[in-house]
GROMACS .gro file of C-alpha atoms in nm:
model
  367
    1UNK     CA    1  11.826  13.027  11.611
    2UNK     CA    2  11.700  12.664  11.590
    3UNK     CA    3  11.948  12.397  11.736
    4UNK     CA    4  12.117  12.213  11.441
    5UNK     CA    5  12.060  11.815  11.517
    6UNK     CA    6  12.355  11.740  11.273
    7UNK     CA    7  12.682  11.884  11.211
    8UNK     CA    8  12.766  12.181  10.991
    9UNK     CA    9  13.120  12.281  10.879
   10UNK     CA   10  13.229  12.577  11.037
   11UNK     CA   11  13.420  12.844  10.815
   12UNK     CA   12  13.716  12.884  11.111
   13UNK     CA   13  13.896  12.674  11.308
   14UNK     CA   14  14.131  12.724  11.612
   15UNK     CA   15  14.140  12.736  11.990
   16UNK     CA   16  13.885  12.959  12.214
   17UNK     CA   17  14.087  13.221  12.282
   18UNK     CA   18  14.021  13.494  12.595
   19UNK     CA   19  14.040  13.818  12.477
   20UNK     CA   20  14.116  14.127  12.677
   21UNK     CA   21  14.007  14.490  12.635
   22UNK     CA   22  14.345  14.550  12.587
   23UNK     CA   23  14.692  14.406  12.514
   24UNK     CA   24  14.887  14.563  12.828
   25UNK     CA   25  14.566  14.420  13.039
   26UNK     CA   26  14.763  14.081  12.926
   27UNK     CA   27  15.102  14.103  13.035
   28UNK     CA   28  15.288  13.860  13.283
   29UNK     CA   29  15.571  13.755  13.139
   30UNK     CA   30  15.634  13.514  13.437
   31UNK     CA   31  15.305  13.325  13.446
   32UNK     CA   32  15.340  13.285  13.055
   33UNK     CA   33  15.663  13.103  13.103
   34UNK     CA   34  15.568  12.892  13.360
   35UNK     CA   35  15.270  12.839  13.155
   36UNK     CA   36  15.489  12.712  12.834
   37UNK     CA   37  15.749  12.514  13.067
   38UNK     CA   38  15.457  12.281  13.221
   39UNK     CA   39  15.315  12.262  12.876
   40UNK     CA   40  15.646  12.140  12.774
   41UNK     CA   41  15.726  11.921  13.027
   42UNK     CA   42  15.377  11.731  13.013
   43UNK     CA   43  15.393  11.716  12.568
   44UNK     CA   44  15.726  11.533  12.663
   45UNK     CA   45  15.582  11.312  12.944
   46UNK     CA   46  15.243  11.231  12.672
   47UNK     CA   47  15.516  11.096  12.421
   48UNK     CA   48  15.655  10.894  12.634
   49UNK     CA   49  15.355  10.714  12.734
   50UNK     CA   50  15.264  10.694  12.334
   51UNK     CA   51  15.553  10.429  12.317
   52UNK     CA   52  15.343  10.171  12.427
   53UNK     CA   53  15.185  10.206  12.120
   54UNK     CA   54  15.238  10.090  11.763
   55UNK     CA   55  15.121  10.203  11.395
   56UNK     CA   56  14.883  10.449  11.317
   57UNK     CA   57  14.730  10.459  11.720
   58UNK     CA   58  15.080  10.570  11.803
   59UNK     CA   59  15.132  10.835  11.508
   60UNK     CA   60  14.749  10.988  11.655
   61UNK     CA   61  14.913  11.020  11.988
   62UNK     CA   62  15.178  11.171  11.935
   63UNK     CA   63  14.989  11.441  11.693
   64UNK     CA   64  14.746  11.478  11.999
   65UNK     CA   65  15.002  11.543  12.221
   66UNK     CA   66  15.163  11.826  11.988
   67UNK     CA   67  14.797  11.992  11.947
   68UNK     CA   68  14.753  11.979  12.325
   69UNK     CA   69  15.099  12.200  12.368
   70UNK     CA   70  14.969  12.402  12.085
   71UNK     CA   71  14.659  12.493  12.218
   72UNK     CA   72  14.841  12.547  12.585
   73UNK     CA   73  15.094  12.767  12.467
   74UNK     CA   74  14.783  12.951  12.270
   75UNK     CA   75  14.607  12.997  12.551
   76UNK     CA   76  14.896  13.122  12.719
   77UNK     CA   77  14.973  13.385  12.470
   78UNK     CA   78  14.651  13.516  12.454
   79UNK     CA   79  14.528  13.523  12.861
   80UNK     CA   80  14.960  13.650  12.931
   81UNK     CA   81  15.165  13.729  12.681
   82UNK     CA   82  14.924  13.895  12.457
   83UNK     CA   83  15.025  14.115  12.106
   84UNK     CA   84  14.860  14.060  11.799
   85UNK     CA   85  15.175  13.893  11.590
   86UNK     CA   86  15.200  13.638  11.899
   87UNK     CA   87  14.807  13.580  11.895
   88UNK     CA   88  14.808  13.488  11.500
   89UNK     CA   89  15.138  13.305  11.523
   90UNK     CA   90  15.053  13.081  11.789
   91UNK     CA   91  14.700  13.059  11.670
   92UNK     CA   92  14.854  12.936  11.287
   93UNK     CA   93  15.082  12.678  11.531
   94UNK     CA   94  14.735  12.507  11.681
   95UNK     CA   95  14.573  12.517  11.315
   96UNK     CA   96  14.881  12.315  11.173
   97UNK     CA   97  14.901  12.098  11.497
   98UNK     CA   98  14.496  12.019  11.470
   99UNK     CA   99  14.546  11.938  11.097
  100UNK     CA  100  14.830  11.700  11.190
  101UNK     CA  101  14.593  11.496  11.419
  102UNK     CA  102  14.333  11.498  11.141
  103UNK     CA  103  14.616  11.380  10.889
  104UNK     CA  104  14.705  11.060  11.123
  105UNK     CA  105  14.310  10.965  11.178
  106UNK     CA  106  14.217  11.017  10.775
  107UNK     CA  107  14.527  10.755  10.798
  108UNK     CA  108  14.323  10.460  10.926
  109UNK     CA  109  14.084  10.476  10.696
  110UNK     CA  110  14.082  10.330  10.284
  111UNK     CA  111  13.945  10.464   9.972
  112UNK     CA  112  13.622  10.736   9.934
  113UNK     CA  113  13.599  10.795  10.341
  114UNK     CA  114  13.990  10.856  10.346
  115UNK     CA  115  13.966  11.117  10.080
  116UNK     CA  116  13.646  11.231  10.226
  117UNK     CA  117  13.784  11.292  10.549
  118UNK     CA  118  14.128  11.460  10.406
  119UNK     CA  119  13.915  11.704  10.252
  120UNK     CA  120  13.749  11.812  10.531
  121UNK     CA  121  14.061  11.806  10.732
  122UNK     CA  122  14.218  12.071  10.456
  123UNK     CA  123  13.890  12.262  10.472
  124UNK     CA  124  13.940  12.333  10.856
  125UNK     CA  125  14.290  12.408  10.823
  126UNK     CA  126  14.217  12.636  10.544
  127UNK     CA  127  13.977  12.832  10.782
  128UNK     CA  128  14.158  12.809  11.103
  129UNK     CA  129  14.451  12.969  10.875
  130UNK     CA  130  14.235  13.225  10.740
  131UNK     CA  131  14.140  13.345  11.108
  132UNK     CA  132  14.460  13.341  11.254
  133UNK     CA  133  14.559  13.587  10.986
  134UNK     CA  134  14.238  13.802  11.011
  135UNK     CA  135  14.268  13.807  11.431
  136UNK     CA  136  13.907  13.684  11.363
  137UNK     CA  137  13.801  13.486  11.666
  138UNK     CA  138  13.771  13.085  11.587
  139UNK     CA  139  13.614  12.766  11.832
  140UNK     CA  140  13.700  12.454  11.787
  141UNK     CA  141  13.531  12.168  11.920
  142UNK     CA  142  13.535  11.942  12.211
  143UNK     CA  143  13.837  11.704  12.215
  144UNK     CA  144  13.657  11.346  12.060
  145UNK     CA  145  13.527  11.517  11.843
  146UNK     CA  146  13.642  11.637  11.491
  147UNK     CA  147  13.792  11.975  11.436
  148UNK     CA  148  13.581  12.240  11.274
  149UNK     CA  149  13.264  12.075  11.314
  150UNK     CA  150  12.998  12.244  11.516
  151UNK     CA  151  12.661  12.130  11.683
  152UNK     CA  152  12.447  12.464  11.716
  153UNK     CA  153  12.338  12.708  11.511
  154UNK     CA  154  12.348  12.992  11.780
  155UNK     CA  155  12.661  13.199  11.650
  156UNK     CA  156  12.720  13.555  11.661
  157UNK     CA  157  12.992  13.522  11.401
  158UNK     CA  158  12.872  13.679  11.071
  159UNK     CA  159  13.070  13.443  10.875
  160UNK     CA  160  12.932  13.152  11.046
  161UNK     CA  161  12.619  13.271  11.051
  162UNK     CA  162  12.591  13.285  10.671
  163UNK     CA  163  12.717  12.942  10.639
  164UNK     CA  164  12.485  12.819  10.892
  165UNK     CA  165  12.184  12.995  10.683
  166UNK     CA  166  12.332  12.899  10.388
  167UNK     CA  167  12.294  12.545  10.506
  168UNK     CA  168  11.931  12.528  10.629
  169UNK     CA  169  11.824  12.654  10.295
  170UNK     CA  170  11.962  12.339  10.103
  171UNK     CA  171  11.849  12.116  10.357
  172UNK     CA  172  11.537  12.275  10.367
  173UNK     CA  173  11.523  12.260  10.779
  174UNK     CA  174  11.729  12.318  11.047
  175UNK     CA  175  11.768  11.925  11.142
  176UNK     CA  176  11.981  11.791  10.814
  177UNK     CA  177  12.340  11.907  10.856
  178UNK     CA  178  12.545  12.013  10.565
  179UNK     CA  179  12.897  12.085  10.435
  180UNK     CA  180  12.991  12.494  10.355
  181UNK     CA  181  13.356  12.479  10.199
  182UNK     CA  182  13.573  12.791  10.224
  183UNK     CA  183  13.426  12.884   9.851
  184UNK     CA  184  13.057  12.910  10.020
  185UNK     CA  185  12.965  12.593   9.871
  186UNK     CA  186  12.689  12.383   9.991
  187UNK     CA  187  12.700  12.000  10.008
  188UNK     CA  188  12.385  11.842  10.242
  189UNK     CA  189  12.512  11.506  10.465
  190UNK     CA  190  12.182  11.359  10.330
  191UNK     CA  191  12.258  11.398   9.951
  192UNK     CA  192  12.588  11.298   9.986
  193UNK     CA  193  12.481  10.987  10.168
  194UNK     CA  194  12.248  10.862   9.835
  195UNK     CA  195  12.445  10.950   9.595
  196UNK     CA  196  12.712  10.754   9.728
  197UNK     CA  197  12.508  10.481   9.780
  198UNK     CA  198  12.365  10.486   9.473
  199UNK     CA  199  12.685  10.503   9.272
  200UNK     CA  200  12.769  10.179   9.469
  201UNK     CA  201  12.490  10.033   9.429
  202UNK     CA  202  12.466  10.076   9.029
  203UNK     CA  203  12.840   9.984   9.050
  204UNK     CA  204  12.776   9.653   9.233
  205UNK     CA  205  12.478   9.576   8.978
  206UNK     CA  206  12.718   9.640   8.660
  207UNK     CA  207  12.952   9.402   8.778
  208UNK     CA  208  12.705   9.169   8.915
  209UNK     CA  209  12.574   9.139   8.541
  210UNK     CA  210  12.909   9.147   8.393
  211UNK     CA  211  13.022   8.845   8.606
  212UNK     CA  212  12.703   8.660   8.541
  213UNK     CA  213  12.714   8.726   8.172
  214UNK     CA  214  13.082   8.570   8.125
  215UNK     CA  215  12.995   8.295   8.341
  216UNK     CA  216  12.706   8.219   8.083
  217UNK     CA  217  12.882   8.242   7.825
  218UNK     CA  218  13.161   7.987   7.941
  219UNK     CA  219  12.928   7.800   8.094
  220UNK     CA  220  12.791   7.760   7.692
  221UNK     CA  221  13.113   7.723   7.562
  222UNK     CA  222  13.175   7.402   7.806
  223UNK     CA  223  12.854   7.248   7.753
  224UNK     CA  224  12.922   7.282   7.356
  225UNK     CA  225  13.264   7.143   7.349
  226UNK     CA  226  13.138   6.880   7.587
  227UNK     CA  227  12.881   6.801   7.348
  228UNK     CA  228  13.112   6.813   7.006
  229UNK     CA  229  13.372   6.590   7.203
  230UNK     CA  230  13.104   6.355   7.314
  231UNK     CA  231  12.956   6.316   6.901
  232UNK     CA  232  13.312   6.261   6.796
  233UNK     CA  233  13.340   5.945   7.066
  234UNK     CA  234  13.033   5.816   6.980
  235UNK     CA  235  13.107   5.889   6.589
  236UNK     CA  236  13.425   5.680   6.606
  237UNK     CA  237  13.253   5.447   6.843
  238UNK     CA  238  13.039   5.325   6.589
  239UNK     CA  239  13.285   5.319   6.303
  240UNK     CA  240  13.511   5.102   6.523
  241UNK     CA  241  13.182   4.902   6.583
  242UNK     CA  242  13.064   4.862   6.218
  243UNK     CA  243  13.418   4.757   6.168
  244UNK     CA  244  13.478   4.511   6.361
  245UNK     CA  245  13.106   4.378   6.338
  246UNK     CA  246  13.190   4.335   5.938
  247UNK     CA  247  13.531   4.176   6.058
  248UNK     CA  248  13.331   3.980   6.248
  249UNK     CA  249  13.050   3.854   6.008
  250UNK     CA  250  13.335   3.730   5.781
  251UNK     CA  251  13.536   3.577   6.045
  252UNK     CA  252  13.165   3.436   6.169
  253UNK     CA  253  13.163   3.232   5.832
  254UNK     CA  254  13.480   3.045   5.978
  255UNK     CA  255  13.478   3.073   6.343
  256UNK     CA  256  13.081   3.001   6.413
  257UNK     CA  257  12.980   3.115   6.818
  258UNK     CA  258  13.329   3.240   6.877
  259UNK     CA  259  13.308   3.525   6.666
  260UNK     CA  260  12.933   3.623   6.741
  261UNK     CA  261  13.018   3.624   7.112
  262UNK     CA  262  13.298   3.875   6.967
  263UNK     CA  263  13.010   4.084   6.864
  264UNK     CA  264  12.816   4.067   7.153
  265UNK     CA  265  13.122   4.211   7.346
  266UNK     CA  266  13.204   4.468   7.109
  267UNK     CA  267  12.831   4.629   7.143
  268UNK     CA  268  12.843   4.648   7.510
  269UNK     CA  269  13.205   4.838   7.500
  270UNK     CA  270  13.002   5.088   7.245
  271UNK     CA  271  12.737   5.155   7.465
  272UNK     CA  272  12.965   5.150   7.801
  273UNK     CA  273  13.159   5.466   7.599
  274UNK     CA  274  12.825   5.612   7.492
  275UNK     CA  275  12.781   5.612   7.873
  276UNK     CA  276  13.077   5.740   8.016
  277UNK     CA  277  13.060   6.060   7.728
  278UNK     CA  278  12.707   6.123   7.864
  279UNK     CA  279  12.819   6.137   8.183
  280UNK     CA  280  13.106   6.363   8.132
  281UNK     CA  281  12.856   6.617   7.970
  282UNK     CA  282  12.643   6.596   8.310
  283UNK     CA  283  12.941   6.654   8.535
  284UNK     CA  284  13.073   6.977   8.336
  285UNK     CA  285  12.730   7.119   8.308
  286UNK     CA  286  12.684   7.074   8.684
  287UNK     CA  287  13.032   7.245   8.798
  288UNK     CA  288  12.940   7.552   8.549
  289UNK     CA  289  12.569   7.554   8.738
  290UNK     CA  290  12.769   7.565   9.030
  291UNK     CA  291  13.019   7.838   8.930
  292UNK     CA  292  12.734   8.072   8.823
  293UNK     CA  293  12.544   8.022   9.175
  294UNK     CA  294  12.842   8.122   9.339
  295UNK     CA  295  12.881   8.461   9.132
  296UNK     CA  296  12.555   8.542   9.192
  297UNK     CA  297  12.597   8.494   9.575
  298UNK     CA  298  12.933   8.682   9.546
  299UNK     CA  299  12.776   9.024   9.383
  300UNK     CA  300  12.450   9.006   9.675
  301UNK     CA  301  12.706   8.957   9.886
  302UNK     CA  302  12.898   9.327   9.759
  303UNK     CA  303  12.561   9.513   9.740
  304UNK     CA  304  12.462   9.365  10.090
  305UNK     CA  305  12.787   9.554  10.202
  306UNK     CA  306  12.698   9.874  10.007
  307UNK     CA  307  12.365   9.905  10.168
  308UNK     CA  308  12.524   9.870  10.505
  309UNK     CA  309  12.766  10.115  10.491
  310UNK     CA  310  12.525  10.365  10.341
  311UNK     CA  311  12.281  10.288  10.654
  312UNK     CA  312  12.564  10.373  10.905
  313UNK     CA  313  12.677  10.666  10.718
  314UNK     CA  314  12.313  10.807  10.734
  315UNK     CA  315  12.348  10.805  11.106
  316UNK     CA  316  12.417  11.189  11.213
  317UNK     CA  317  12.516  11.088  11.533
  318UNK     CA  318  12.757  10.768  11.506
  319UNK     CA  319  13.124  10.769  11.313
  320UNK     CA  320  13.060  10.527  11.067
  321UNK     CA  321  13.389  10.574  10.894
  322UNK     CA  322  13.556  10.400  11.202
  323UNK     CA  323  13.323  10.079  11.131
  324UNK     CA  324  13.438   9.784  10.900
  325UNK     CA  325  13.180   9.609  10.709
  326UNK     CA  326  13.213   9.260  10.528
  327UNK     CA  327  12.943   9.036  10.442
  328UNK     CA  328  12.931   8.673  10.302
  329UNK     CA  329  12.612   8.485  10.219
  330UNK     CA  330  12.391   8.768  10.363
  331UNK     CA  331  12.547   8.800  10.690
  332UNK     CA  332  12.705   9.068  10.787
  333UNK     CA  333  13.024   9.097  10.997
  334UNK     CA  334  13.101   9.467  11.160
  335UNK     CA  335  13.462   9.564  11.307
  336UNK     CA  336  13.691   9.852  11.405
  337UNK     CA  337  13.652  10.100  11.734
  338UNK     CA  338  13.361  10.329  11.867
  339UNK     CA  339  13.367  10.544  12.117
  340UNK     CA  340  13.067  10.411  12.345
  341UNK     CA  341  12.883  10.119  12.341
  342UNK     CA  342  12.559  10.260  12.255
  343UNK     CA  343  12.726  10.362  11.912
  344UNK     CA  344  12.860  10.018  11.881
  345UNK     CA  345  12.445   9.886  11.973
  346UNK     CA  346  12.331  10.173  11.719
  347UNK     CA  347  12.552  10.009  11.417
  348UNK     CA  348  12.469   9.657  11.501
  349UNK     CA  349  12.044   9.797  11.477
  350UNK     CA  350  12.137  10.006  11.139
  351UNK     CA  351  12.306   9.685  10.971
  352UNK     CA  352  12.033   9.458  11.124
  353UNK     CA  353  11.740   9.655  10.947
  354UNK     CA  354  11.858   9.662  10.598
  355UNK     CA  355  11.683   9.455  10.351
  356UNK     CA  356  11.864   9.138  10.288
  357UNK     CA  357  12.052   9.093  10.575
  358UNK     CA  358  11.994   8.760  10.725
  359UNK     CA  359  12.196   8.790  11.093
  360UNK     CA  360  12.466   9.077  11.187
  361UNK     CA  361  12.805   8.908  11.398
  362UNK     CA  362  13.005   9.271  11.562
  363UNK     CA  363  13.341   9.221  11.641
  364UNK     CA  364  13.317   9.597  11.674
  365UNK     CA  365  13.565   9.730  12.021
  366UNK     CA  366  13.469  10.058  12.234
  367UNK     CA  367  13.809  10.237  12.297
   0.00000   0.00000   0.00000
């Protein structure tokens, strides 16, 4: 069959087991204990060294180091020790020891990719499970990479084999890889990729024009009150003016140039007021100008971030879910661990060519 360029979720999960034409063919009793006592003695020597860690890279180790014995002992059972109640039992073992490891990675992550990836952890658990059971034969692959996901279409398995038809019919090609849950249900990486963008993306527009709305309307409500407190100064402005301009005129009759000099002085204080409550209605409609700008650069900022994420998602062949992405005034600032550099080069490229972005800074470590 046609090599599959992405990644398609297998229906089992477990170790690659050698099987034997028959079970007394796989007996040695004393090579299966020597077998589990190295595998013991080097799970206890892995913890050890996991110590040095701290958090969730310490939790991973120590999961790894439990699905390593798992898969030893396995192994073990099945090439020495061989019976089919051992087989499935040690097989269920790895399948509970593999989802433990998946458990502690879905850990680092936050929000839609965590429950994305706890999904797919169950799903391969679920599967590995159902073959132990069955004494149907399961693969998992390479260690780096994540459990139950294969690269090839080429698969004898008849349950596998329907999945992987089942997923080049959706994706219309054998290049576009797809999830096949346990139920037989098809989900294709590419759909999932714009839908998710484009629920953020309408998301990040909603509140974009929610936030600029209310900062409108505030920014009216200021510039009104400003206004109504500025006509009541100048209001009682001029009433103290006509006031004292009568008191004046009669006080003129007797006091001459004293008293008009009075009323020169009194004018300029009305105007200096008319002046500073001008002013005041300036300054307030600035800082709500202001306020509004920054919104607005706030939500591009969110939907810059959006796009990103769905660009590095798209990627079949890089782990975007390990990448952090912030952004702030259209430049973009990736973090978190890759496994080589050219994935680390390849995120930097994806951020750089979506629309909007003005510079990418990584901070982004190979481990």
């Amino acid at each position: 069959m046609k090599s599959l360029l992405a990644t398609l979720l297998a229906t089992a999960a477990g170790a690659t087991f050698a099987a034997a034409p028959t079970a007394d063919l796989n007996r040695d009793p004393a090579t299966y204990r020597n077998v589990t006592q190295k595998a013991a003695s080097e799970y206890k020597t892995a913890v050890a060294k996991c110590d040095a860690q701290t958090g969730n890279d310490k939790d991973i180790c120590k999961a790894e180091a439990k699905a390593e014995r798992a898969r030893t002992e396995a192994n073990a059972v099945a090439q020495y020790n061989n019976s089919e109640k051992g087989r499935a039992s040690a097989r269920s073992k790895l399948a509970e020891a593999e989802y433990e490891v998946a458990k502690e990675k879905c850990d680092a992550r936050t929000g839609a990719e965590k429950d994305s990836c706890m999904d797919n952890a169950k799903s391969v658990r679920t599967a590995a499970l159902a073959d132990a059971k069955a004494g149907r034969e399961g693969k998992t692959a390479e260690r780096g990479v994540d459990a139950g996901l294969i690269a090839s279409t080429d698969t004898r398995d008849p349950v596998k084999a329907a999945a992987v038809a089942k997923c080049e019919q959706s994706a219309g090609g054998a290049n576009t890889g797809c999830l096949v849950d346990s139920k037989g249900n098809v989900t294709t990486m590419a759909g999932r990729t714009e839908n998710a963008a484009e629920r953020a993306a309408d998301n990040t527009r909603a509140a974009g024009a929610t936030v600029v709305d209310k900062t409108k309307a505030v920014a009216s409500t200021v510039v009104e009150k400003t206004k109504d407190v500025a006509a009541t100064v100048v209001d009682k402005t001029k009433a103290v003016a006509s006031s004292v301009a009568q008191k004046t005129e009669n006080a003129a009759e007797n006091v001459g140039d004293k008293t008009r000099q009075a009323a020169a002085n009194t004018r300029e204080e009305s105007k200096e007021a008319a002046a500073k409550a001008d002013n005041a209605t300036d300054r307030a409609a600035d800082k709500t100008r202001d306020a509004g700008r920054s919104t607005a650069i706030a939500a591009s900022d969110t939907a810059l971030t959006t796009k990103v994420k769905a660009s590095l998602f798209a990627q079949p062949e890089l782990k975007s879910l390990g990448i952090h992405v912030e952004t702030e005034k259209g430049v973009v600032m990736l973090s978190g661990f890759v496994e080589t550099k050219a994935e680390a080069d390849k995120a930097i490229k994806a951020a750089k060519e979506v629309e909007g972005v003005t510079s990418v800074k990584s901070a982004i470590k190979v481990k």
